[in-house]
Coordinates of C-alpha atoms in Angstrom, one line a residue:
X1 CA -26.8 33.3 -16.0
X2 CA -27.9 29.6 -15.6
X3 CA -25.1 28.6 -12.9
X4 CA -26.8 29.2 -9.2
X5 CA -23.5 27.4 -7.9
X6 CA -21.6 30.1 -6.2
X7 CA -18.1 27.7 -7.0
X8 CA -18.7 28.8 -10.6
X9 CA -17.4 31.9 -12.0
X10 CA -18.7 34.7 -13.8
X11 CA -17.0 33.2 -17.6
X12 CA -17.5 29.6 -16.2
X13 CA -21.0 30.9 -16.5
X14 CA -20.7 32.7 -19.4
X15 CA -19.1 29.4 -21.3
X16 CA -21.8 26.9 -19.5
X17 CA -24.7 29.6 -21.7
X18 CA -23.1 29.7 -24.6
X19 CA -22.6 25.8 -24.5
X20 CA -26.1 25.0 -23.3
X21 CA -27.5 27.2 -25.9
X22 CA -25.7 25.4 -29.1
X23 CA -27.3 22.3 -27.2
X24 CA -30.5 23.4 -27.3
X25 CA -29.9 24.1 -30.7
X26 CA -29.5 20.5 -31.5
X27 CA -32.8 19.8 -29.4
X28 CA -31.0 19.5 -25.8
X29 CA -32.8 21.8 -24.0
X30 CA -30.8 21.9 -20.1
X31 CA -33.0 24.2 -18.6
X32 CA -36.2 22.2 -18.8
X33 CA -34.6 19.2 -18.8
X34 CA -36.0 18.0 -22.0
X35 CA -34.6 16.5 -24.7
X36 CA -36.1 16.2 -28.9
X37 CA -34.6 13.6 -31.5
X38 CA -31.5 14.3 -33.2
X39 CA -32.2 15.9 -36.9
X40 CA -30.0 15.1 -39.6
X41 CA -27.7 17.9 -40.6
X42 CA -24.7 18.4 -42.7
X43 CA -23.2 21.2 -40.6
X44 CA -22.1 20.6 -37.3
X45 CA -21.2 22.3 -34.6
X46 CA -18.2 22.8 -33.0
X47 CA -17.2 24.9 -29.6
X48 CA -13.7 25.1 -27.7
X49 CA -13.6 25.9 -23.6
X50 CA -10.3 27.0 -23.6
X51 CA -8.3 28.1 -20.5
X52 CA -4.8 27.8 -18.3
X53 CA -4.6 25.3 -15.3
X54 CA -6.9 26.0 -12.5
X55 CA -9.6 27.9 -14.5
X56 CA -12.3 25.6 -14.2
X57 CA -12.0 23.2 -17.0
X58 CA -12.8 19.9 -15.6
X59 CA -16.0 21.3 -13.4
X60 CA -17.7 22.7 -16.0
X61 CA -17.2 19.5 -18.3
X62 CA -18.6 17.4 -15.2
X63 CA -21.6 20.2 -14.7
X64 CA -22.0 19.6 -17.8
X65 CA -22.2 16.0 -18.0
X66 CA -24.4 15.9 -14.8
X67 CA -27.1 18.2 -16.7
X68 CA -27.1 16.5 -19.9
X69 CA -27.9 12.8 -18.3
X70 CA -29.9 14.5 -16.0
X71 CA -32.1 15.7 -19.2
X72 CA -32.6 12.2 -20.2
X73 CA -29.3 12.2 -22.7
X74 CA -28.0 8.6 -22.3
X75 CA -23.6 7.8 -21.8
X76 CA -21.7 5.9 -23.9
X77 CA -18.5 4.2 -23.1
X78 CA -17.6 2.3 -26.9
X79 CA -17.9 -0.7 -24.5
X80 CA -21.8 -1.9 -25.0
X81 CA -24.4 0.4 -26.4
X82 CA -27.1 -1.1 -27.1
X83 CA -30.1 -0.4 -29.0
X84 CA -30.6 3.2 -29.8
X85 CA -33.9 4.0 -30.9
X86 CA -34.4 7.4 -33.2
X87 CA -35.2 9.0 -30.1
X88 CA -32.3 8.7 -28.2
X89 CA -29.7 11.3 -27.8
X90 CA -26.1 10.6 -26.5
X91 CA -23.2 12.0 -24.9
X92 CA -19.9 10.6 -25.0
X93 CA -16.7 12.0 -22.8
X94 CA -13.5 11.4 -24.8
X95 CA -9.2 11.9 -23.9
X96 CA -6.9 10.7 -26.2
X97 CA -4.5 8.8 -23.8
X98 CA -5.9 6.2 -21.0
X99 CA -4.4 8.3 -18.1
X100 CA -6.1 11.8 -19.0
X101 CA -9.7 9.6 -19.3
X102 CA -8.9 7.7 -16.0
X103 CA -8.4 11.3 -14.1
X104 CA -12.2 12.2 -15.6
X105 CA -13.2 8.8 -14.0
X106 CA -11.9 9.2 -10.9
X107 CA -13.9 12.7 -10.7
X108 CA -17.0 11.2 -11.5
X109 CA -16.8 11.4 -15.2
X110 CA -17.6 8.6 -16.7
X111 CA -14.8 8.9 -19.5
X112 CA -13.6 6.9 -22.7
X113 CA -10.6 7.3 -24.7
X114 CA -11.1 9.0 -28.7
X115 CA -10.0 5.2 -29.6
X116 CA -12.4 3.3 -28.1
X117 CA -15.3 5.3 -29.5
X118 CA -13.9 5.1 -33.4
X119 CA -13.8 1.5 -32.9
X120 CA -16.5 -0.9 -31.1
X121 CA -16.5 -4.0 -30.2
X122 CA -18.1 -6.9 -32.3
X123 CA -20.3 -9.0 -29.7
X124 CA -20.6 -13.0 -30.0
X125 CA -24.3 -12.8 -30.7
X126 CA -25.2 -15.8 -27.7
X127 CA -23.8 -13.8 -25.8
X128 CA -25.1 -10.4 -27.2
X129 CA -28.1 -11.9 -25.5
X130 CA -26.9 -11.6 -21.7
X131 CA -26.1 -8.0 -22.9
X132 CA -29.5 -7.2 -24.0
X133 CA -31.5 -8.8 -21.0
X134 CA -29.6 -6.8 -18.8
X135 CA -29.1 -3.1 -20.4
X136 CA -32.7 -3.4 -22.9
X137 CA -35.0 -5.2 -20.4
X138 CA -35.2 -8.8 -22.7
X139 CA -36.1 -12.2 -21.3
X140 CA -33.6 -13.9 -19.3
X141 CA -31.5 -15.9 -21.9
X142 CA -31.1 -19.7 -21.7
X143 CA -27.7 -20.7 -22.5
X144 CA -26.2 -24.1 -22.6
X145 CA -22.4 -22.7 -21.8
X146 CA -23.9 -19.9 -19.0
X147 CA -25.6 -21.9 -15.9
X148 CA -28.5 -20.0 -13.9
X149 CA -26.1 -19.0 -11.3
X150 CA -23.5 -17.5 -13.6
X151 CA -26.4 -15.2 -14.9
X152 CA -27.9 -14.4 -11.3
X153 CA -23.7 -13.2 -11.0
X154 CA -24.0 -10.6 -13.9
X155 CA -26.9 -9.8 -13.2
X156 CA -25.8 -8.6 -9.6
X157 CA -22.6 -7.2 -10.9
X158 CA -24.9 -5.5 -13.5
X159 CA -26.9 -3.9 -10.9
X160 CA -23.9 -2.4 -9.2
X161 CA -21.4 -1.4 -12.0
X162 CA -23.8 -0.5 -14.7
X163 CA -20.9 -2.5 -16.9
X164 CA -21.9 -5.1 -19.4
X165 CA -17.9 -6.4 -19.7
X166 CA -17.9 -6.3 -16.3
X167 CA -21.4 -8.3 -15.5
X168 CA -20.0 -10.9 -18.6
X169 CA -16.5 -11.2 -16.7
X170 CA -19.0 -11.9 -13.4
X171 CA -20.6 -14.9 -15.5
X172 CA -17.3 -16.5 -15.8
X173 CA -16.6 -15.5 -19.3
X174 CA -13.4 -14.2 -20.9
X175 CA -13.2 -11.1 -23.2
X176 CA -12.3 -13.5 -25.7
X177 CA -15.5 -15.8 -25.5
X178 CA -18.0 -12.5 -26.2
X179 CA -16.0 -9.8 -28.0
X180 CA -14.7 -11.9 -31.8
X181 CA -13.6 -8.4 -33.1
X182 CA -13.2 -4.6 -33.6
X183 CA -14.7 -2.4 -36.6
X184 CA -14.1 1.0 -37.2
X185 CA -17.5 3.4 -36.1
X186 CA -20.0 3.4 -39.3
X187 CA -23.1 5.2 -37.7
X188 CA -22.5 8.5 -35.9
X189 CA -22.8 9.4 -32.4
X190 CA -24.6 12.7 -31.2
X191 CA -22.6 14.9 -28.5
X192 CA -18.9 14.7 -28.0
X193 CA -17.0 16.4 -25.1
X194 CA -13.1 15.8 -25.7
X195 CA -10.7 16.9 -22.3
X196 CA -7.1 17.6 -23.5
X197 CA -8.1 18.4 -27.1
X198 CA -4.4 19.9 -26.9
X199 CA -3.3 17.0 -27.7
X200 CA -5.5 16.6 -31.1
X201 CA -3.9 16.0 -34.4
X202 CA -5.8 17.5 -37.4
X203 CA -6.6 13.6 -38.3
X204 CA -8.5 13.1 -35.2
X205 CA -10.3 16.6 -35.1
X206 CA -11.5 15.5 -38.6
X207 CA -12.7 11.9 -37.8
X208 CA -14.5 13.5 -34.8
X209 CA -16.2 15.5 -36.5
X210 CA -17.5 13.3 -38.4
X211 CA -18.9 11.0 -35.8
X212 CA -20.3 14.0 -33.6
X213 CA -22.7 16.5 -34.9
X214 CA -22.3 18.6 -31.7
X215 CA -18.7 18.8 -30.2
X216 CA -17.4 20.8 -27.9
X217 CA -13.3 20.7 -26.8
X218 CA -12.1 21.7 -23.8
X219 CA -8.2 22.4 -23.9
X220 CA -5.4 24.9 -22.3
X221 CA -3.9 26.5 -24.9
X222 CA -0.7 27.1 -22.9
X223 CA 0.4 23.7 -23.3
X224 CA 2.3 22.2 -26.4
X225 CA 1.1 21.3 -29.2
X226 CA 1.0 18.2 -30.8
X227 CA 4.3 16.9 -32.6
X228 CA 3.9 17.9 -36.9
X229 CA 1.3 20.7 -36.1
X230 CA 3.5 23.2 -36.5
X231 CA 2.9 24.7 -32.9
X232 CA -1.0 25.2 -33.7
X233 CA -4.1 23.2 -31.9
X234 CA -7.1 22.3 -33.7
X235 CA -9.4 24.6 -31.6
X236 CA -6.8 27.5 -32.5
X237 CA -8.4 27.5 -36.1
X238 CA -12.1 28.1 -35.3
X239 CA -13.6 31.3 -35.6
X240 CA -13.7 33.6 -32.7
X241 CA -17.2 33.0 -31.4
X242 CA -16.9 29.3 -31.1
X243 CA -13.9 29.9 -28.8
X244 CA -15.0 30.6 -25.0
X245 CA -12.3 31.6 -22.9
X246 CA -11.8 30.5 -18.9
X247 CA -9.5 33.3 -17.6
X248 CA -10.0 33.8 -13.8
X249 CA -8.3 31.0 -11.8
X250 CA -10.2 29.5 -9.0
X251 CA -9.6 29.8 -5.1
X252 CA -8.5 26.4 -4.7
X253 CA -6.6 26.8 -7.7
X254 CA -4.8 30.1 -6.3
X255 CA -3.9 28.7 -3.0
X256 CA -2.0 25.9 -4.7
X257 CA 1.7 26.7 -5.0
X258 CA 2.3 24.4 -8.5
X259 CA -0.5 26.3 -10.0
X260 CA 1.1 29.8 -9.3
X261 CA 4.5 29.2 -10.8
X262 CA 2.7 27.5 -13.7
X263 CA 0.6 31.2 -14.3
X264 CA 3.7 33.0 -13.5
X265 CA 5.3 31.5 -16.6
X266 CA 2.6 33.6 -18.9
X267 CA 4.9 36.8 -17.7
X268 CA 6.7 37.5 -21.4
X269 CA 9.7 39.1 -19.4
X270 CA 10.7 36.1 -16.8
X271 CA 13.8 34.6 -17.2
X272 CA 14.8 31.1 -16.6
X273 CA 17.1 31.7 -13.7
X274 CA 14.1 33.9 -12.8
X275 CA 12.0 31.4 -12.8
X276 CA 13.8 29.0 -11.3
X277 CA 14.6 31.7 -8.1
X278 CA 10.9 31.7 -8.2
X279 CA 10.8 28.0 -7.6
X280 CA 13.2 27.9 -4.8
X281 CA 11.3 30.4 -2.6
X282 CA 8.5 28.8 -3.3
X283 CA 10.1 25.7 -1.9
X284 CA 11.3 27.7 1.0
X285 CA 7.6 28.8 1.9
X286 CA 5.0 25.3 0.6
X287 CA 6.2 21.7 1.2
X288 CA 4.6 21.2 -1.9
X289 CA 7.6 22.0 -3.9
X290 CA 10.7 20.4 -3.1
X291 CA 14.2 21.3 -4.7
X292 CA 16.3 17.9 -5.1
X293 CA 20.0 18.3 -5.7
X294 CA 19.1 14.3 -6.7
X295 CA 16.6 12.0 -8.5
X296 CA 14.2 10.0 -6.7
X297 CA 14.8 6.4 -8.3
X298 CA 11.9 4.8 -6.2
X299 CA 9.5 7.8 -7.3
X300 CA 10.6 7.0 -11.0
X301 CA 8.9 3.5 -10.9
X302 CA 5.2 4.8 -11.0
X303 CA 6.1 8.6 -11.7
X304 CA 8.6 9.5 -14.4
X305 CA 10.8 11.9 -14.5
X306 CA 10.1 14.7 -17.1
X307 CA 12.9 15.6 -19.5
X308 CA 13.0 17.6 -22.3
X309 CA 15.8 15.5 -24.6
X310 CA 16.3 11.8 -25.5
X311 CA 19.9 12.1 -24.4
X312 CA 19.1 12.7 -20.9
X313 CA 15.8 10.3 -20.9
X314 CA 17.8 7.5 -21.9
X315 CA 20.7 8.4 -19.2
X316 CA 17.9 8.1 -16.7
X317 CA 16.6 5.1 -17.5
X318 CA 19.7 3.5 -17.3
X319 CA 20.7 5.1 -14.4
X320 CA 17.0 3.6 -12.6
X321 CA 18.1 0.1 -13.9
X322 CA 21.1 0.0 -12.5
X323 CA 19.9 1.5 -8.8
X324 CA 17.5 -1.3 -8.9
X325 CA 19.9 -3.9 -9.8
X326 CA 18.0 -4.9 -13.2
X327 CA 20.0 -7.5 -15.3
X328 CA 20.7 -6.2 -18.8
X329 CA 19.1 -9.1 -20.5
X330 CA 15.7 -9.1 -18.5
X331 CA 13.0 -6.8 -17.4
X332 CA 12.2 -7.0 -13.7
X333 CA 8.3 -7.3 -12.6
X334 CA 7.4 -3.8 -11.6
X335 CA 9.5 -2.1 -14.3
X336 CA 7.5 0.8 -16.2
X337 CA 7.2 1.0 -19.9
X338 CA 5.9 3.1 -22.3
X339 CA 3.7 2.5 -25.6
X340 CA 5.6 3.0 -28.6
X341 CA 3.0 1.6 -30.9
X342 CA 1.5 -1.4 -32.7
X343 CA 3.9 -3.1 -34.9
X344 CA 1.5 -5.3 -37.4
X345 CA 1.0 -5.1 -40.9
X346 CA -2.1 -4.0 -42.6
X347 CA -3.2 -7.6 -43.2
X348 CA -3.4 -7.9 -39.1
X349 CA -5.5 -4.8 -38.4
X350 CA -8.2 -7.0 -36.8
X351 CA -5.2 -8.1 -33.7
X352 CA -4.2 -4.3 -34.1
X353 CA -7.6 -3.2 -33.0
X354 CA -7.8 -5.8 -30.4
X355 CA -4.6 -4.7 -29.1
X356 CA -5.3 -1.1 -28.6
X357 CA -8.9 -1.2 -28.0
X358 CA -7.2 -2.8 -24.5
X359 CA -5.2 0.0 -23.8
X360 CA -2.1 -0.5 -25.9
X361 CA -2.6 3.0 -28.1
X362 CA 0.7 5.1 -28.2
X363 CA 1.8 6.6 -25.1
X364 CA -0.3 4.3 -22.7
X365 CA 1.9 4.0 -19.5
X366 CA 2.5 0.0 -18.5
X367 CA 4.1 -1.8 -15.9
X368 CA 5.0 -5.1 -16.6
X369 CA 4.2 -7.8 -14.4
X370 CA 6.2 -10.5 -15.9
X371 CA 6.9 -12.6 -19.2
X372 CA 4.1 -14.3 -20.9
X373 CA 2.9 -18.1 -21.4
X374 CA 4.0 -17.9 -24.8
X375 CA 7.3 -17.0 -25.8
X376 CA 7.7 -13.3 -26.9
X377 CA 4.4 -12.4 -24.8
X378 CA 4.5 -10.2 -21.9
X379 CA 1.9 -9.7 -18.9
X380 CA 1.1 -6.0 -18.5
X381 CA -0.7 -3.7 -16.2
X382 CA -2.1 -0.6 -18.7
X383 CA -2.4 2.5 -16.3
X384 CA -5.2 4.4 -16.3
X385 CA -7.2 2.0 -18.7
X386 CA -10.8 0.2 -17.2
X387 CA -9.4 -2.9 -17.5
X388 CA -5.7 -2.7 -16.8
X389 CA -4.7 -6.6 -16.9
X390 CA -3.0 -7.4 -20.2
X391 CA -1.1 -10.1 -22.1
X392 CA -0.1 -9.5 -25.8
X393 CA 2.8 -9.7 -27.4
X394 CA 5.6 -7.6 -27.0
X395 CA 8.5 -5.8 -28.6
X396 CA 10.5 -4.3 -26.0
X397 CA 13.4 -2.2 -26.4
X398 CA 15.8 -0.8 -23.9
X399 CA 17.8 2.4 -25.5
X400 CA 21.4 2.4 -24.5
X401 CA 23.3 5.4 -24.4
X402 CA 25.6 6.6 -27.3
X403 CA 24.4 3.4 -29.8
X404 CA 21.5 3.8 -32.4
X405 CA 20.6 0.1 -31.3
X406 CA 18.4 -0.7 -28.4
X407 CA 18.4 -3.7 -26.3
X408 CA 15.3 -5.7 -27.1
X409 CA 14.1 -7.2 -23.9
X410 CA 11.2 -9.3 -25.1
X411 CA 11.4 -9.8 -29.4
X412 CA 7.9 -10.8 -30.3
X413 CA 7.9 -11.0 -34.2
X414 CA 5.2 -8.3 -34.1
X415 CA 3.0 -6.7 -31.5
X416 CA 2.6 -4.3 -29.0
X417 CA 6.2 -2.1 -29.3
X418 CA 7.3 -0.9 -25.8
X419 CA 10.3 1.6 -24.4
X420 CA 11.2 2.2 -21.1
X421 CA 9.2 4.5 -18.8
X422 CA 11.3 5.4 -16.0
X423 CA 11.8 8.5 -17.9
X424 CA 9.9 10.0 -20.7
X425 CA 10.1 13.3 -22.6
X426 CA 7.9 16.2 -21.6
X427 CA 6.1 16.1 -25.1
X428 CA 5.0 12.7 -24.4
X429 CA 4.0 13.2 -20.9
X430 CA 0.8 15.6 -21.8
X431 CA -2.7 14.2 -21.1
X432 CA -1.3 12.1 -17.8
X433 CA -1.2 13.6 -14.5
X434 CA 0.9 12.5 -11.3
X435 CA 0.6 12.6 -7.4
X436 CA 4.2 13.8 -7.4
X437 CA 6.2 14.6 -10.6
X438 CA 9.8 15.0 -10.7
X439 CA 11.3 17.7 -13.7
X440 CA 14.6 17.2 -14.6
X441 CA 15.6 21.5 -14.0
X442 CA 18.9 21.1 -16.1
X443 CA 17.2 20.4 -19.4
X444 CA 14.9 22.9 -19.3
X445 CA 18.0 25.6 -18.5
X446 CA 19.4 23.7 -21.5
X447 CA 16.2 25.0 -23.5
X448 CA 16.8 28.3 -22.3
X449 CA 20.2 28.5 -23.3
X450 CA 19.0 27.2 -26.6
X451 CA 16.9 30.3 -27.7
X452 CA 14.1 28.0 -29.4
X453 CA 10.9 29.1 -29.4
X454 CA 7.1 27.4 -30.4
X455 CA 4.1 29.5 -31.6
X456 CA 6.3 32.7 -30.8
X457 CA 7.0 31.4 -27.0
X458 CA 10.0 30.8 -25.4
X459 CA 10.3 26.9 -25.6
X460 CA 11.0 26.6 -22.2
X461 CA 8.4 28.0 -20.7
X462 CA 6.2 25.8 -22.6
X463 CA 8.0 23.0 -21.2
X464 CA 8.1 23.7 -18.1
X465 CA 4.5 24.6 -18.2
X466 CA 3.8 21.2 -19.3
X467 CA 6.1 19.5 -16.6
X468 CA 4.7 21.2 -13.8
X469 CA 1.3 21.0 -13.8
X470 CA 1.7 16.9 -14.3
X471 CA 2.1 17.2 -11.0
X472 CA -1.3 16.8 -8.7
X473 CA 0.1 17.4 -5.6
X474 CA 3.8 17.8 -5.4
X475 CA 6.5 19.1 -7.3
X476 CA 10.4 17.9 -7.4
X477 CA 12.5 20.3 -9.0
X478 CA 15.5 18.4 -9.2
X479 CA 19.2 20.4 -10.2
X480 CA 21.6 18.2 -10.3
X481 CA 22.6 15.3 -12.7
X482 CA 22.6 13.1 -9.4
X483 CA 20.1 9.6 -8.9
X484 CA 19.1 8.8 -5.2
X485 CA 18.8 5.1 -4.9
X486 CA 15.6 3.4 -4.1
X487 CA 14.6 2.2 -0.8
X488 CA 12.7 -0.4 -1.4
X489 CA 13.0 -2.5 -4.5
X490 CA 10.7 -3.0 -7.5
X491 CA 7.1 -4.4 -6.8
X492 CA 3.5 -5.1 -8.6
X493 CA 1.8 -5.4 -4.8
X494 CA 0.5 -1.5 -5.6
X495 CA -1.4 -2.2 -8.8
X496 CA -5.0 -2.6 -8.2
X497 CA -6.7 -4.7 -11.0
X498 CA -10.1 -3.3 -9.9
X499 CA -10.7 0.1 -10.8
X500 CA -12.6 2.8 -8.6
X501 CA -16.8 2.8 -9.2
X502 CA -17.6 6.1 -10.5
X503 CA -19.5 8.9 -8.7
X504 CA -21.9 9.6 -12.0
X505 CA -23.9 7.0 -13.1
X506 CA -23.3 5.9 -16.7
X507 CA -24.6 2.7 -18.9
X508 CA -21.0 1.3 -19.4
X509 CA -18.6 2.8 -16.6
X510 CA -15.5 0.0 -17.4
X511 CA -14.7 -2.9 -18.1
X512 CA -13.6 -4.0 -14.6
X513 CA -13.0 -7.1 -13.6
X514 CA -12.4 -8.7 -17.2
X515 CA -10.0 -10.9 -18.0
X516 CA -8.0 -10.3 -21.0
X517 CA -5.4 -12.8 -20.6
X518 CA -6.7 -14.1 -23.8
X519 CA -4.8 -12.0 -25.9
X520 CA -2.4 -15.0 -26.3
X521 CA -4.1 -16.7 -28.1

């Protein structure tokens, strides 16, 4: 067993072998520490870590992580790679959504979303040159634009952040002045590691693939699956051996209350009103769960409340409007949103890129901050991403109940599509994670009632699964169709530009700092 860390579990081991071994079959040897230059191959290699809540997931992606840089194996972020010499081998850490990669960060991990690594950015090549004296060792650049004391300002920032966007934003430049463009990935990467591979589609397991010779997932396969795949994951269809399985739970795992109703839910022969007795003596005993004959509306601001149909999402949303005295024509600063997409046509693809290589991919939790200098252009703060100051423009529909047509509170022609966030479905809530979650009880009884069922599971226990274990710290159960009004109103005074440094070194931690108020242009 190569794990002397007596937090680590016997299959935590097990899985750390098995994974370090496929490693050193690609020439990433993590016992010595030693690393040989990627060979060309036509087969890759692909493993799954798979296992519920609290099994160990996360630390053994950051062990991991820690070993393979530690081995000489250099990060990438998609912001600034460099020059990579035949030599060099390369891990990147991959989510799909900006919240589940912001979590990683804020363990140490110096995480990426899947977008931002099948698209890079195209550097002006001036200022290509800042990037290269600071990351490859170059002579100092002389720029006409770019005074000595601007670059005596990166390179500080550089020395602290490791982050080329961020060292360029230090210099005085926009992200607009050094990144002209996006272009889809043409030369593959080496290692991948993707957390909440869940979530994966079959299209982005495929283009993956492609990009990494050596991949390894890490998903719970309790959770739900994505929308279209018929109630199958992607690491559900790989052979036996490339599956490793996490199945004891950890003891800070076991002595947190959420964690034990979300295992309890694995019991084929619980019942809903079982479940939900379970919940209330759970409340009775932990302060960590909390039954609420009432919705928090001042929670729903930062923290939505989990539903499992439209009907009662949109009901909610209206309902938070109104407690917080929002004019139906106009979106009030501090209002959330949710990503509904990029509406451009193909011809555009170049602002599309732009647009979600900032943050704006679907499903990104926003808050807006306010309208635009342009007309149909909103300013936006993109949760969870490394630079989370935005300003593109906007489509942003408010759906009213009982009408198939929404308000729309800001009508760019085209843009970055947005509905409101107070409230989101359940399905669309996977990947992000929440200090205190709020799950709207009556809509999962409704499932219940409903008799459905995904990949032979009741789907309510999938659902509430899901719902529960958003929650980091404390769980709402709320029963009623009730909204307690807020208590203080709306505000953008929480929302910290800056993002925390990491704990593990990487090449290209963020992009904090920049300023991407150039979008309007």
């Amino acid at each position: 067993m190569s794990l002397t860390d007596a937090q680590f579990s016997e299959d935590q081991a097990e899985a750390y072998d098995q994974v370090s071994e496929a490693l050193s079959q690609a020439g990433v040897d993590l016992l010595e520490g030693t690393t040989l230059p990627p060979e060309e191959t036509e087969d890759g290699s692909v493993l799954a870590v798979i296992g519920k809540a609290g099994s160990g997931k996360t630390a053994l992606l950051a062990r991991l992580t820690q070993d393979l840089v530690s081995a000489g194996v250099k990060t990438v972020s998609g912001d600034w790679e460099g020059r990579r010499t035949k030599a060099t081998r390369t891990l990147a850490i991959l989510a799909p959504t900006n919240k589940a990669a912001s979590v990683l960060r804020l363990r140490g991990v110096p995480a990426t979303t899947i977008h931002r690594i099948l698209y890079t950015p195209v550097y002006d090549p001036e200022y290509e040159k800042i990037a290269e004296w600071l990351s490859e060792g170059e002579e100092r650049p002389k720029l006409e634009d770019v005074s000595d004391a601007a670059l005596d300002r990166a390179e500080a920032s550089y020395r602290q952040h490791g982050s080329i966007p961020a060292a360029l934003a230090a210099a005085g430049l926009r992200g607009s002045d050094f990144i002209t463009g996006w272009k889809r990935r043409e030369d593959p990467l080496d290692i991948g590691f993707v957390d909440e591979a869940s979530m994966l589609d079959a299209k982005q397991f495929e283009d993956l693939t492609e990009i990494f010779p050596t991949l390894c997932l890490f998903g719970d396969p309790a959770q739900l699956a994505p929308v279209g795949q018929s109630g199958e994951m992607v690491f559900e269809k790989l052979p036996a051996p490339q599956v490793l399985s996490l199945a004891r739970i950890h003891r800070q795992a076991a002595d947190n209350p959420i964690l034990d109703l979300a295992h309890a839910l694995g019991d084929p022969d619980l019942t809903y009103d079982g479940f939900d007795a379970m919940v209330h003596r759970a409340a009775e005993k932990d302060d960590r769960i909390v039954v609420s004959p009432r919705i928090d509306a001042g929670l729903m601001a930062r923290s939505p409340a989990l539903v499992w149909r439209n009907a009662t999402r949109i009901r909610l949303i209206q309902a938070f409007r109104k407690a917080h005295h929002a004019p139906a024509e106009a979106l009030l600063e501090g209002e959330p949103l949710i990503c509904d997409g990029i509406e451009l046509p193909l011809k555009h693809r170049r602002k599309r890129l732009d647009l979600e290589a900032r943050g704006l991919i679907k499903g990104a939790q926003v808050i807006y901050l306010g309208p635009g200098k342009k007309a149909g252009f909103s300013r936006l703060h993109v949760m969870g991403a490394p630079d989370p100051r935005v300003s593109a423009a906007s489509i942003i529909k408010i759906e009213l109940p009982d009408t198939d047509e929404p308000y729309i509170a800001s009508a760019a022609r085209m843009g970055a599509a947005f509905l409101h966030g107070a409230a989101v479905t359940i399905h669309k809530a996977q990947g992000s994670q929440w200090d205190t979650v709020q799950v709207y009880a009556p809509d999962l009884s409704a499932a219940a009632w409903a008799g459905r069922s995904e990949a032979g599971q009741p789907l309510w226990t999938r659902l509430a699964y899901v719902a529960i274990t958003r929650a980091q710290e404390r769980l709402i159960w709320v029963t009623r169709n009730r909204l307690a009004l807020p208590k203080a109103p709306l505000t953008v005074s929480d929302l910290d530009a800056t993002p925390a440094p990491l704990t593990l070194q990487s090449d290209e931690p963020g992009l904090a700092g920049l300023d991407t108020s150039e979008t309007e242009d």
